[in-house]
Short mmCIF file of C-alpha atoms in Angstrom, two decimals:
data_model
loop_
_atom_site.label_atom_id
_atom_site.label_comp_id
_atom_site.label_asym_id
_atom_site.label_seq_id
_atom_site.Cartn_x
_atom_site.Cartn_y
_atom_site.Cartn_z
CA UNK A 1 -37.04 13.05 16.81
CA UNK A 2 -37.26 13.93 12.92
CA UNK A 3 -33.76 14.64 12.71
CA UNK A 4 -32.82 11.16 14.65
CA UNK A 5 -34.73 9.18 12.36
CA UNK A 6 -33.09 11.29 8.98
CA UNK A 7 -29.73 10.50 10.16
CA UNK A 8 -30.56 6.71 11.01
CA UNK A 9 -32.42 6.23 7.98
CA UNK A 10 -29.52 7.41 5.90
CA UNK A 11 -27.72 5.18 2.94
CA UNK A 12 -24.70 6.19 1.37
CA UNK A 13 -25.94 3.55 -1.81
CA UNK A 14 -23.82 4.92 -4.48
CA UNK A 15 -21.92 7.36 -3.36
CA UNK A 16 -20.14 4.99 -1.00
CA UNK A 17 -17.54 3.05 -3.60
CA UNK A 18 -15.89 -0.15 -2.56
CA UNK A 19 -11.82 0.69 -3.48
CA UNK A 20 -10.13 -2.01 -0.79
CA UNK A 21 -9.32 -4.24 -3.82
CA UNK A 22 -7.61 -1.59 -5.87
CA UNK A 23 -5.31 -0.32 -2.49
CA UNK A 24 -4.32 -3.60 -1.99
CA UNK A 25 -3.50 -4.23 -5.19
CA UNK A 26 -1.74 -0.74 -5.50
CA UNK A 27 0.16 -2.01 -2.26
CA UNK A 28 1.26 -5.48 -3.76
CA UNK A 29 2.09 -3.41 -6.90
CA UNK A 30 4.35 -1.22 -4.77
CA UNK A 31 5.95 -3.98 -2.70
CA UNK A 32 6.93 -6.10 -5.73
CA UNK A 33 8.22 -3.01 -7.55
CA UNK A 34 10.30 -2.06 -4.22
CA UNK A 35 11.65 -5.86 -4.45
CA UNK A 36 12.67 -5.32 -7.42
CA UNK A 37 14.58 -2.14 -6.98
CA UNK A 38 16.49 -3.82 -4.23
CA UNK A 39 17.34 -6.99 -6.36
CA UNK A 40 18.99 -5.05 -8.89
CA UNK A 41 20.57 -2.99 -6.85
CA UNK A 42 22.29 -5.74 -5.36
CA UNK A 43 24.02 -6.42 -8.19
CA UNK A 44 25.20 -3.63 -8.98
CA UNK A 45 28.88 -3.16 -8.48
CA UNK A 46 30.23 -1.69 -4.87
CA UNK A 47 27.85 -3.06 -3.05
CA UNK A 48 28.79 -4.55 0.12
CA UNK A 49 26.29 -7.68 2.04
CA UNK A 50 26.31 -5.65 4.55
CA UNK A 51 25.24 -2.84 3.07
CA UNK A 52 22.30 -4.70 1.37
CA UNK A 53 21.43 -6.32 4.72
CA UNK A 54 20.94 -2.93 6.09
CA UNK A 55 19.00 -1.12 3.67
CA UNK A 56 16.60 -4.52 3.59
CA UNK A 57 16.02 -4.38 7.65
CA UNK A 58 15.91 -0.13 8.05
CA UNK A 59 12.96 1.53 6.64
#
């Protein structure tokens, strides 16, 4: 029963660090950046609506 209560009584306190804002904010980062890369490529010459269509819808 000793080991059931160690493992219950456990905290991770500070070892456990709370990142979710800074992911999320790395993922907006990377969306807007992608966005970007897409709206100047549109305009660059040779580039067909279709084209851009596609490359917006497949991954």
């Amino acid at each position: 029963m000793t080991i059931i209560d160690r493992i219950q009584n456990t905290s991770y306190g500070p070892t456990a660090r709370n990142y979710d804002g800074l992911i999320l904010l790395g993922y907006a980062a990377f969306a807007v950046l992608a966005l970007a890369a897409v709206y100047f490529a549109a305009a660059g010459p040779g580039v067909a609506g279709g084209d851009l269509v596609v490359a917006d819808v497949m991954p």
